[in-house]
Structure formats: C-alpha cells, structure tokens
JSON list of C-alpha atoms in Angstrom, two decimals:
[
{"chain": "A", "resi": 1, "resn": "UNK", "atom": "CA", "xyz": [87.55, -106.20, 18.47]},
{"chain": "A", "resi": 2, "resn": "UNK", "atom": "CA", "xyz": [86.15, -103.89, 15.43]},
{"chain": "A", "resi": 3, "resn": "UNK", "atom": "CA", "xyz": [87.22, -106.05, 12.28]},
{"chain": "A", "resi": 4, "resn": "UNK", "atom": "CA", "xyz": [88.40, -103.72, 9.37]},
{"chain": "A", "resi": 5, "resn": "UNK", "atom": "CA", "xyz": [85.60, -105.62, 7.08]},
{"chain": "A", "resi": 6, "resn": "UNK", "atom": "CA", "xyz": [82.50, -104.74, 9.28]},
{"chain": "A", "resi": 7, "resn": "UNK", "atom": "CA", "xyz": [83.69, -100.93, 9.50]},
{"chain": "A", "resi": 8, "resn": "UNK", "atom": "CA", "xyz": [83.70, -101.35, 5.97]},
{"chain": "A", "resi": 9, "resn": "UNK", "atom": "CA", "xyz": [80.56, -102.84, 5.61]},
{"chain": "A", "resi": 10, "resn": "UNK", "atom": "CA", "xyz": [79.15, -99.91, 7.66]},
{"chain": "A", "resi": 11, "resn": "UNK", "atom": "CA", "xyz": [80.37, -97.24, 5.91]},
{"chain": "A", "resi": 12, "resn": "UNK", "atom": "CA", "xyz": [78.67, -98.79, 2.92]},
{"chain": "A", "resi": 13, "resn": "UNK", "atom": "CA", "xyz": [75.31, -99.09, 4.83]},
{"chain": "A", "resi": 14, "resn": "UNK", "atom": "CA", "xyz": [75.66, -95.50, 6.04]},
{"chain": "A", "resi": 15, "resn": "UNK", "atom": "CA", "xyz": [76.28, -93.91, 2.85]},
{"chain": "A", "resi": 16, "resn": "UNK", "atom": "CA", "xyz": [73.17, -96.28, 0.73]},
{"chain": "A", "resi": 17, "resn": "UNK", "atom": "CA", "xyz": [70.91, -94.92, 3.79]},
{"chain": "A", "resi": 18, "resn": "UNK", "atom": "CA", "xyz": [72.18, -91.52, 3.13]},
{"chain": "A", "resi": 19, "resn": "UNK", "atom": "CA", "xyz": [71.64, -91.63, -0.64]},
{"chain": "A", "resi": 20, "resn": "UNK", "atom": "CA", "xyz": [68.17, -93.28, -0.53]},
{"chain": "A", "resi": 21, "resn": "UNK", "atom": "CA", "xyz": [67.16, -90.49, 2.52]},
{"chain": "A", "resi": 22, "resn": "UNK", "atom": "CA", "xyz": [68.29, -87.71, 0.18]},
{"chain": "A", "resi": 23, "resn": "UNK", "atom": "CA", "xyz": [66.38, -89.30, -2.74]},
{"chain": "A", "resi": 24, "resn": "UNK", "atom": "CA", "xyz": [63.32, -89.85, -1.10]},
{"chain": "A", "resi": 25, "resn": "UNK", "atom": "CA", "xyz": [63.15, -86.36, -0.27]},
{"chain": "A", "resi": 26, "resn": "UNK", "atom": "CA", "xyz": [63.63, -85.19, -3.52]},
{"chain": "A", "resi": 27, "resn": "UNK", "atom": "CA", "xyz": [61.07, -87.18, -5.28]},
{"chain": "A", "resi": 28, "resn": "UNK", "atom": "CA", "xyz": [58.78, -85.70, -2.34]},
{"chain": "A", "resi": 29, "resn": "UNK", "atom": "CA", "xyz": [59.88, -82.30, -3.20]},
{"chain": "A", "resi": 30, "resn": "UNK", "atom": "CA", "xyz": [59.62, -82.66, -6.72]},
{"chain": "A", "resi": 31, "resn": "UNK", "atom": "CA", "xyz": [55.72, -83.61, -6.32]},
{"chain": "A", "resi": 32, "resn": "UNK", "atom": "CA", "xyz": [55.09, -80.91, -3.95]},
{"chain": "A", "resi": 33, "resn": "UNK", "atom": "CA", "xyz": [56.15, -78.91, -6.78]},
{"chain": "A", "resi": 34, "resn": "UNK", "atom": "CA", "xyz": [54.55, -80.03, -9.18]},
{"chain": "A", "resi": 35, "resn": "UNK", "atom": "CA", "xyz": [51.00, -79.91, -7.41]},
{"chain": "A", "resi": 36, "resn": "UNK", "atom": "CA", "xyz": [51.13, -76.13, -6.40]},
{"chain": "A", "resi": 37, "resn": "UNK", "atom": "CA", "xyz": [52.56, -75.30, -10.08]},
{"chain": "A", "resi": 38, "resn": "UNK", "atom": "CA", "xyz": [48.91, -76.67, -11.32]},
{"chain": "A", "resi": 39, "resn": "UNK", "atom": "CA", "xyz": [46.81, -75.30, -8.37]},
{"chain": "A", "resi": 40, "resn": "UNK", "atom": "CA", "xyz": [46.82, -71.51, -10.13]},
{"chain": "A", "resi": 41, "resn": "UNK", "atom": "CA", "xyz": [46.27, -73.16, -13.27]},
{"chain": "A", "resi": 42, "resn": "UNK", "atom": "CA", "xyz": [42.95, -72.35, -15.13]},
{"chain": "A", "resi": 43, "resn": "UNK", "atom": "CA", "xyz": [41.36, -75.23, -16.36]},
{"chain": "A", "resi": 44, "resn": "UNK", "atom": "CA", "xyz": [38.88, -74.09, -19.58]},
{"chain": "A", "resi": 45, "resn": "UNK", "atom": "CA", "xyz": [36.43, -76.53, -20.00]},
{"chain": "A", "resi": 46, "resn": "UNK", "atom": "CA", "xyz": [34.37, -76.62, -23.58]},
{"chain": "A", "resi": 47, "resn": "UNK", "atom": "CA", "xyz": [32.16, -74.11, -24.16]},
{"chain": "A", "resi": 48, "resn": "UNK", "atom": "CA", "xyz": [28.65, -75.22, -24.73]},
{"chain": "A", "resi": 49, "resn": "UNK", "atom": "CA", "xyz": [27.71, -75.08, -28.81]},
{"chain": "A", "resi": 50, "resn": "UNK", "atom": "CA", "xyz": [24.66, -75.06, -31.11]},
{"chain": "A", "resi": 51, "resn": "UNK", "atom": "CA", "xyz": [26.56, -75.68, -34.32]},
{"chain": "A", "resi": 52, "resn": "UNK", "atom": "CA", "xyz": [29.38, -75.20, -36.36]},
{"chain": "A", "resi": 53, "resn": "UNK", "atom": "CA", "xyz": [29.69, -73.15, -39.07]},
{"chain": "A", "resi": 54, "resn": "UNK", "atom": "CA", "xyz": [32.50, -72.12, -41.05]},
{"chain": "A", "resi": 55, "resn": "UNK", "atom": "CA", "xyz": [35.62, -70.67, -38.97]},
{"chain": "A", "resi": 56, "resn": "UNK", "atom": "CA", "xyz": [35.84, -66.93, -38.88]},
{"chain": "A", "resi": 57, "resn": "UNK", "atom": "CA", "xyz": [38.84, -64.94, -38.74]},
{"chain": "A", "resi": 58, "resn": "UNK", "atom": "CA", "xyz": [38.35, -61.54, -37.02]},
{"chain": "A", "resi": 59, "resn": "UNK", "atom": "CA", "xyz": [42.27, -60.70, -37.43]},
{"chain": "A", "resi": 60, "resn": "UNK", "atom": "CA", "xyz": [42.65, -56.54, -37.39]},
{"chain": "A", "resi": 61, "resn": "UNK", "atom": "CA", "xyz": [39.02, -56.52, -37.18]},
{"chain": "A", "resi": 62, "resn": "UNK", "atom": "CA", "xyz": [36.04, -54.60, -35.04]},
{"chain": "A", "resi": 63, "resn": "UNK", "atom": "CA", "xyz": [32.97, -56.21, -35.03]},
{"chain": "A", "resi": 64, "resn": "UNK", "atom": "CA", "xyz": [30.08, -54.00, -32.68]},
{"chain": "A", "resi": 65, "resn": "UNK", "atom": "CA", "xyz": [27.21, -56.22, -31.64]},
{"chain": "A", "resi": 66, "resn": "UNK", "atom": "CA", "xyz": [24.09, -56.27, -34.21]},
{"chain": "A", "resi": 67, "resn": "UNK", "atom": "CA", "xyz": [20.64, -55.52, -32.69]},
{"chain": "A", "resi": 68, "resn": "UNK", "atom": "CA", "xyz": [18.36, -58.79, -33.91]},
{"chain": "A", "resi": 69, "resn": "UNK", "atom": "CA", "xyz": [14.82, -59.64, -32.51]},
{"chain": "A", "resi": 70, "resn": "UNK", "atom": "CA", "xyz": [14.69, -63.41, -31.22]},
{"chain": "A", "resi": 71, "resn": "UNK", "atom": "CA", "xyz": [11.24, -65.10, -30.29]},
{"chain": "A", "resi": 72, "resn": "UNK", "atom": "CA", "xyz": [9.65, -66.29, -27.32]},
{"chain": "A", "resi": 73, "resn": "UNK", "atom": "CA", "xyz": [7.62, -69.35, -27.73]},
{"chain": "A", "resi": 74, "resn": "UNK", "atom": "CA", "xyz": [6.83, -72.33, -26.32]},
{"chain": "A", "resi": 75, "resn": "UNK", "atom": "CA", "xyz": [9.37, -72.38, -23.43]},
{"chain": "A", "resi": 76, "resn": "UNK", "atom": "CA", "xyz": [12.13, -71.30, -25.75]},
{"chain": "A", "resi": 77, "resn": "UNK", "atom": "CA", "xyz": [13.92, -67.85, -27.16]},
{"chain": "A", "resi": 78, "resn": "UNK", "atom": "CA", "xyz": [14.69, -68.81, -30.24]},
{"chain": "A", "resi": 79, "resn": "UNK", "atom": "CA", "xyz": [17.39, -66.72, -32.74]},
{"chain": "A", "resi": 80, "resn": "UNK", "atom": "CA", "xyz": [17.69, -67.31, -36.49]},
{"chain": "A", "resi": 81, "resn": "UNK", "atom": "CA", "xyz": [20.64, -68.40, -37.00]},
{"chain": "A", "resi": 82, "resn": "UNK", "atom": "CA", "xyz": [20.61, -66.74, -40.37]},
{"chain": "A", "resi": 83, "resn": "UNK", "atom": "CA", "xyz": [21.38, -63.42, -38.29]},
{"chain": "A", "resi": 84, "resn": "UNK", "atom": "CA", "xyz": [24.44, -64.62, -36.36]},
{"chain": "A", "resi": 85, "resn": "UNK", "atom": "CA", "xyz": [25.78, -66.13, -39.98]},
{"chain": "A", "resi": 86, "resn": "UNK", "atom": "CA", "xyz": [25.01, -62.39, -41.57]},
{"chain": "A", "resi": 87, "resn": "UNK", "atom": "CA", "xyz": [25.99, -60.42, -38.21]},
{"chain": "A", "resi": 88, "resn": "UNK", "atom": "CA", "xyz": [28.59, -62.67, -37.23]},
{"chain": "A", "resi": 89, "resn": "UNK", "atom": "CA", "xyz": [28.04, -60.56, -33.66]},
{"chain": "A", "resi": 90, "resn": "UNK", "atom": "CA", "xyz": [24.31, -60.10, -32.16]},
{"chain": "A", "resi": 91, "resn": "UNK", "atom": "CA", "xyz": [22.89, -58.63, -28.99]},
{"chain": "A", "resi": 92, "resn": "UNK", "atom": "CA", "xyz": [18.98, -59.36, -28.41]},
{"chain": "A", "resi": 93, "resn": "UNK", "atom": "CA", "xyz": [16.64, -58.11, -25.74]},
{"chain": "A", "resi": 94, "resn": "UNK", "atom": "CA", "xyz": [14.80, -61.45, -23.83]},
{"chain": "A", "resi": 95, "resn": "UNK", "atom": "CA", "xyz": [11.81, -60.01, -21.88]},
{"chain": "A", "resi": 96, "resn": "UNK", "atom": "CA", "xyz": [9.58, -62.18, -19.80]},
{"chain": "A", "resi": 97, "resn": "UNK", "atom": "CA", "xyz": [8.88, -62.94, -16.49]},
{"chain": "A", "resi": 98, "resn": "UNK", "atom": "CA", "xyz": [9.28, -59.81, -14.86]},
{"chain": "A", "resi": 99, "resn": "UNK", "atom": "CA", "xyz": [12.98, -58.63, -16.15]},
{"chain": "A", "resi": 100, "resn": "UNK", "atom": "CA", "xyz": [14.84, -57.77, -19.15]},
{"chain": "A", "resi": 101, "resn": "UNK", "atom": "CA", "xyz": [17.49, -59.58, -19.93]},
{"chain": "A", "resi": 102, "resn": "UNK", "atom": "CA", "xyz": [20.51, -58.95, -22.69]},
{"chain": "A", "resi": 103, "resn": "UNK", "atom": "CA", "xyz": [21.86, -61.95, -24.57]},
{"chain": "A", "resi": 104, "resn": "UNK", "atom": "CA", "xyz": [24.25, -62.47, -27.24]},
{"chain": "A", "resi": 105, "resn": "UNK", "atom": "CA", "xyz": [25.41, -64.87, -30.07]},
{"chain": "A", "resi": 106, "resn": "UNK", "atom": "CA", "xyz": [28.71, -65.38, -31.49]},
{"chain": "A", "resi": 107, "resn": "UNK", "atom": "CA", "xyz": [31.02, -67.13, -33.66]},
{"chain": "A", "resi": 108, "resn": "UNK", "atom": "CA", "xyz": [33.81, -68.00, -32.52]},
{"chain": "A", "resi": 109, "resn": "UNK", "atom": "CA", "xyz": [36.72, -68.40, -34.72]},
{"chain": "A", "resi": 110, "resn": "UNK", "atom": "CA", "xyz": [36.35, -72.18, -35.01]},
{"chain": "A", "resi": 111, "resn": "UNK", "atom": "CA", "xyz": [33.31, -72.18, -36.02]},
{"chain": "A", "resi": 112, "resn": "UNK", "atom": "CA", "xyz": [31.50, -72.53, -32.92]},
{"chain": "A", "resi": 113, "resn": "UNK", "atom": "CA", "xyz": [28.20, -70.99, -32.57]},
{"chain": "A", "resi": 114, "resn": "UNK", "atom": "CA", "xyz": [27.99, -69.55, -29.00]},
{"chain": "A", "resi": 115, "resn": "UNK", "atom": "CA", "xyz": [25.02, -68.25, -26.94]},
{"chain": "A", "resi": 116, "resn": "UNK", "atom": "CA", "xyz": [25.66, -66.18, -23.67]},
{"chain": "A", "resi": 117, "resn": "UNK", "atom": "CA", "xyz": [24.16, -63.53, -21.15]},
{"chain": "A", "resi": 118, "resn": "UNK", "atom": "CA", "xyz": [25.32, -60.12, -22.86]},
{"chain": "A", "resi": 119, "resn": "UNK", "atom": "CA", "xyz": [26.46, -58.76, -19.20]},
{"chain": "A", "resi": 120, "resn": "UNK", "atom": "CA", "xyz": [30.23, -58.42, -17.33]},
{"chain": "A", "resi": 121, "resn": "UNK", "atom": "CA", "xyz": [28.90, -58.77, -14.25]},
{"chain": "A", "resi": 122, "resn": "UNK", "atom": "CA", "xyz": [31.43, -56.93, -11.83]},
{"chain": "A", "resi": 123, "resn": "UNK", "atom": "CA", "xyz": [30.89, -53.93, -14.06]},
{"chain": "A", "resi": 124, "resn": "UNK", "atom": "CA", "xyz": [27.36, -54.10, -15.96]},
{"chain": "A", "resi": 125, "resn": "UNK", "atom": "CA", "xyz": [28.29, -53.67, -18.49]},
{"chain": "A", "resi": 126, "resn": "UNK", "atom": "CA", "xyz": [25.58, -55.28, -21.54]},
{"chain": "A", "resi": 127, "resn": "UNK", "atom": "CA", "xyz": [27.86, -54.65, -24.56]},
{"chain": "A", "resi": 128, "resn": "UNK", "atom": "CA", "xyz": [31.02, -55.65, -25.96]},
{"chain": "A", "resi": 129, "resn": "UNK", "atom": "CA", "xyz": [32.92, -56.01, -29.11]},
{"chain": "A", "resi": 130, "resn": "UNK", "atom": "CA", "xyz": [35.16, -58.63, -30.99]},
{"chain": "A", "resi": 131, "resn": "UNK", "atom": "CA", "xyz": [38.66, -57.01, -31.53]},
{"chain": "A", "resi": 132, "resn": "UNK", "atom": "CA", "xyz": [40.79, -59.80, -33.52]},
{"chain": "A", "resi": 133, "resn": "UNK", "atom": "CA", "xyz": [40.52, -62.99, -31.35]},
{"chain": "A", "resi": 134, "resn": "UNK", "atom": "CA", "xyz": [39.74, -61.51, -28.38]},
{"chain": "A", "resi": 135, "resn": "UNK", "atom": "CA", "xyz": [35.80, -60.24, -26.96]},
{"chain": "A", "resi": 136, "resn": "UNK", "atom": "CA", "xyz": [36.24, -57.10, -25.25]},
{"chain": "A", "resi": 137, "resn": "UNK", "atom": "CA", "xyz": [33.69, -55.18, -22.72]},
{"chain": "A", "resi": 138, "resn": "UNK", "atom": "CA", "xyz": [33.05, -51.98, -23.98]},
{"chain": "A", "resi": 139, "resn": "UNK", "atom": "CA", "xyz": [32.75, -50.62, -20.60]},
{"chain": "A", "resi": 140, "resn": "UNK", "atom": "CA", "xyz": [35.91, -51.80, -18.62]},
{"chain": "A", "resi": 141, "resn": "UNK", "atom": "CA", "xyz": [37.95, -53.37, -21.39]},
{"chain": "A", "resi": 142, "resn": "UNK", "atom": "CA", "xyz": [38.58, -56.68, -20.04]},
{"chain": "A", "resi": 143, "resn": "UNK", "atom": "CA", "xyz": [39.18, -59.10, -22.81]},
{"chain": "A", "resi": 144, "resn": "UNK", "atom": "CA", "xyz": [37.93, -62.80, -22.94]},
{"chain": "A", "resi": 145, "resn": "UNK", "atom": "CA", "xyz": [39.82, -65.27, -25.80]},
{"chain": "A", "resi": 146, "resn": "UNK", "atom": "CA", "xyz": [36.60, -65.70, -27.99]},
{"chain": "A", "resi": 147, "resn": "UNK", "atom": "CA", "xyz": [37.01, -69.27, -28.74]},
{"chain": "A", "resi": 148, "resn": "UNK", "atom": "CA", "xyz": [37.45, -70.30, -24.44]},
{"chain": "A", "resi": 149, "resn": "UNK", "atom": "CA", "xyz": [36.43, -67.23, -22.43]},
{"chain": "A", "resi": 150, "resn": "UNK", "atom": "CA", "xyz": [39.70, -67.58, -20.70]},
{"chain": "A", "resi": 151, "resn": "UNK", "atom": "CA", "xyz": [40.12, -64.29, -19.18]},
{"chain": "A", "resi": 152, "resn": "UNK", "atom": "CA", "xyz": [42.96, -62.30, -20.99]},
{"chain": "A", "resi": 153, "resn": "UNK", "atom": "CA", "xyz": [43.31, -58.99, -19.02]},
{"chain": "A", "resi": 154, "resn": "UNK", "atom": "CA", "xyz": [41.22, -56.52, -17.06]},
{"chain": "A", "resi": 155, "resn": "UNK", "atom": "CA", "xyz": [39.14, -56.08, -13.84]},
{"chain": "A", "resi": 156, "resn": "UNK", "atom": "CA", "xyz": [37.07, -58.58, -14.53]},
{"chain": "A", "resi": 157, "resn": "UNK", "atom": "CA", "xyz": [38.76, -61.60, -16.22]},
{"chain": "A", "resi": 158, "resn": "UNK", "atom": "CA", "xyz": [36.75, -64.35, -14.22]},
{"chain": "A", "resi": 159, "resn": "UNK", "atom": "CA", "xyz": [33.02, -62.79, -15.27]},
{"chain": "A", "resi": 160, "resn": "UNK", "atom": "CA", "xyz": [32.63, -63.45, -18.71]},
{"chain": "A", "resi": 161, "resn": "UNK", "atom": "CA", "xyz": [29.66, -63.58, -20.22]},
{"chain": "A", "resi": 162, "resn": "UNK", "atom": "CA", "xyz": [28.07, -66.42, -18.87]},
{"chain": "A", "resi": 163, "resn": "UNK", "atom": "CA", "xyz": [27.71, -68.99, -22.10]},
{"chain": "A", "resi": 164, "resn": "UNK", "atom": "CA", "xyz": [24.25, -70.92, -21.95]},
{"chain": "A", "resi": 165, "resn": "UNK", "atom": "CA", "xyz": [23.57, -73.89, -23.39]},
{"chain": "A", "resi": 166, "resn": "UNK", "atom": "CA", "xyz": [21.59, -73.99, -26.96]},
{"chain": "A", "resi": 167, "resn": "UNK", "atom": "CA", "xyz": [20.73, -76.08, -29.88]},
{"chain": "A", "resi": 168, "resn": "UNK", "atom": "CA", "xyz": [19.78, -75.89, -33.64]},
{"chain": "A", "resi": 169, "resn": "UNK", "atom": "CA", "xyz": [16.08, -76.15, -34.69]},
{"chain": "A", "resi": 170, "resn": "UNK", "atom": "CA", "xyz": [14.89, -75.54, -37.69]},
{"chain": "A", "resi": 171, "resn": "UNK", "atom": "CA", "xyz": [17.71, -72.69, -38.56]},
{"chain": "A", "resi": 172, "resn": "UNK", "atom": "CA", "xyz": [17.43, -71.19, -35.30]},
{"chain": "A", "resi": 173, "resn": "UNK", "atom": "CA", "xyz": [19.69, -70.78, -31.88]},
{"chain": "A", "resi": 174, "resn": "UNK", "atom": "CA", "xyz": [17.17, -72.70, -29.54]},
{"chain": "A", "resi": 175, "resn": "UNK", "atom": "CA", "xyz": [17.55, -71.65, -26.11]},
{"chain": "A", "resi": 176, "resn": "UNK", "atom": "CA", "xyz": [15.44, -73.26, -22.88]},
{"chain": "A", "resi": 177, "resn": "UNK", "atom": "CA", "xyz": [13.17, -69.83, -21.56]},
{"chain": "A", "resi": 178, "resn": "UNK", "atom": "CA", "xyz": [13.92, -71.06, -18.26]},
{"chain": "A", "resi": 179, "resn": "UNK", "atom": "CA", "xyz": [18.00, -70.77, -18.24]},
{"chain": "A", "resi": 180, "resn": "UNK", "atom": "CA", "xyz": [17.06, -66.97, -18.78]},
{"chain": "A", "resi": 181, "resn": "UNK", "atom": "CA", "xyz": [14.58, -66.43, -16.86]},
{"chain": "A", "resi": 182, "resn": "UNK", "atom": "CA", "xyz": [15.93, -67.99, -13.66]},
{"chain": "A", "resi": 183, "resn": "UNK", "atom": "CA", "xyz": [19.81, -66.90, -14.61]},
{"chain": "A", "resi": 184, "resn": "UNK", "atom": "CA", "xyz": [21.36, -65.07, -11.55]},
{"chain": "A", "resi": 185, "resn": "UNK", "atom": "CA", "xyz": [24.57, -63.12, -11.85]},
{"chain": "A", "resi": 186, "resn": "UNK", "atom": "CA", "xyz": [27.84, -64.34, -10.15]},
{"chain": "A", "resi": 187, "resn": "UNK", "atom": "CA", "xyz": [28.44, -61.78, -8.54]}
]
C-alpha cells in the first residue's frame, strides 16, 4: 500500500523535474537568441591611420575631392601631408606598373588621417564627396560613416573604398608602391 507521504514526496519530485526541464530550456533558448541576434551584426574593425591631426567637423558641409600630385619613389607613393591638412579631401592619380590607379586621403572627423583606393567597386565609380559625417559616391550615392566605413545606405554599402595602410615620413602620407600596384578589386 501507497503511503500518503511517498505520493507526496512524488509530487514534489515531479514538479522540481518539471521546473528545472522548463528552465533548462529557457536558458537554451535564451542563448540561441542571443547568438543569431549578433550573427547580422557588423563588426568595424579600426581603420588603418598615418596620423592624427586635429578633428574636423564637416557638419552642413560639401567637401569635392582636391586634385594633388603624390610621388613615386623608392617603393613608395608618397603625399604631402600638407595637402590633405589644406584640402582636407584629395584624389591623386598613382601610375606605374602597367595601370592607373585613383587614390584618396582623408580626414576623418577624429582626426584620423586615412589613405584608400578612390574606387566603389560594384559601380566604378573613382569620386566621391564628404557630405557632413558621411563619404558619399558621387556616382550611386551610397554613403560610408567617414570615421568607420560602416556602410550607411545604398547599392553598395559593403565596397567602400578600400583603406590601405600608410605612415608619416618626413610630412608626407607614406604608402608601400606594392599595396597599389598589386591591389585587386573585391568584386
């Protein structure tokens, strides 16, 4: 015979299996959850940097790109610096190698001095402009957040220009010849 204490005892066990089943699968839930919320998630790494000057604030402003020779010499294009500080904005023609390639120094609003291929590759496109924040093809509009490149809106939010890395000798944006010269596009 059943004794009223063990079908107590079981109802006790049933229910603490119950409540640690249904807890267990939340906590499993929850995790599942929280790993496909991050998967979408763009991660912005650091953009590569010469220098830093002062920070720049290109609120309600337009700033075109400004046409400035750089040099080719020993191994390295080289811009002067004093052009991106006066410009704010440049475009420059590297030539070597066979091909002609576009690139194109900024500041970002930090500070940040940064060097890039001038080309949105899904489109062409070799120009673009700095509308407040933002850098903006002038071709298909898609606009980049000028301090990360984080893709903002447009066609072609995951092509922008493609930073390269650079350093500062002797007042001028150093860049390695062979980044450029050997730089493929993306797509």
């Amino acid at each position: 015979m059943v004794e009223k204490r063990d079908l107590v005892l079981q109802k006790k066990s049933s229910k603490r299996t119950h409540l640690l089943l249904i807890a267990g699968i939340l906590v499993l839930a929850a995790v599942a959850i929280f790993s496909f919320a991050n998967v979408n998630k763009q991660t912005v790494a650091p953009l590569p940097y010469a220098t830093i000057l002062a920070p720049q604030n290109y609120q309600q402003q337009r700033v075109a790109q400004t046409p400035v020779q750089a040099v080719v010499t020993g191994g390295t294009i080289q811009i002067p610096l004093q052009a991106i500080e006066a410009n704010k904005f440049i475009i420059t023609t590297y030539a070597g190698g066979g091909r002609s390639l576009k690139l194109t120094s900024y500041i970002a609003p930090s500070g940040k001095v940064i060097t890039a291929v001038s080309i949105c590759e899904p489109c062409r496109s070799e120009t673009f402009h700095i509308a407040g924040n933002q850098l903006v093809c002038n071709a298909c509009g898609t606009k980049w957040d000028l301090e990360t490149l984080k893709g903002i809106s447009g066609g072609c939010l995951n092509y922008p220009p493609d930073v390269l890395e650079s350093t500062l000798e002797n007042g001028n944006i150093v860049i390695a010849e062979s980044l450029v010269a050997n730089w493929q596009p993306r797509v």
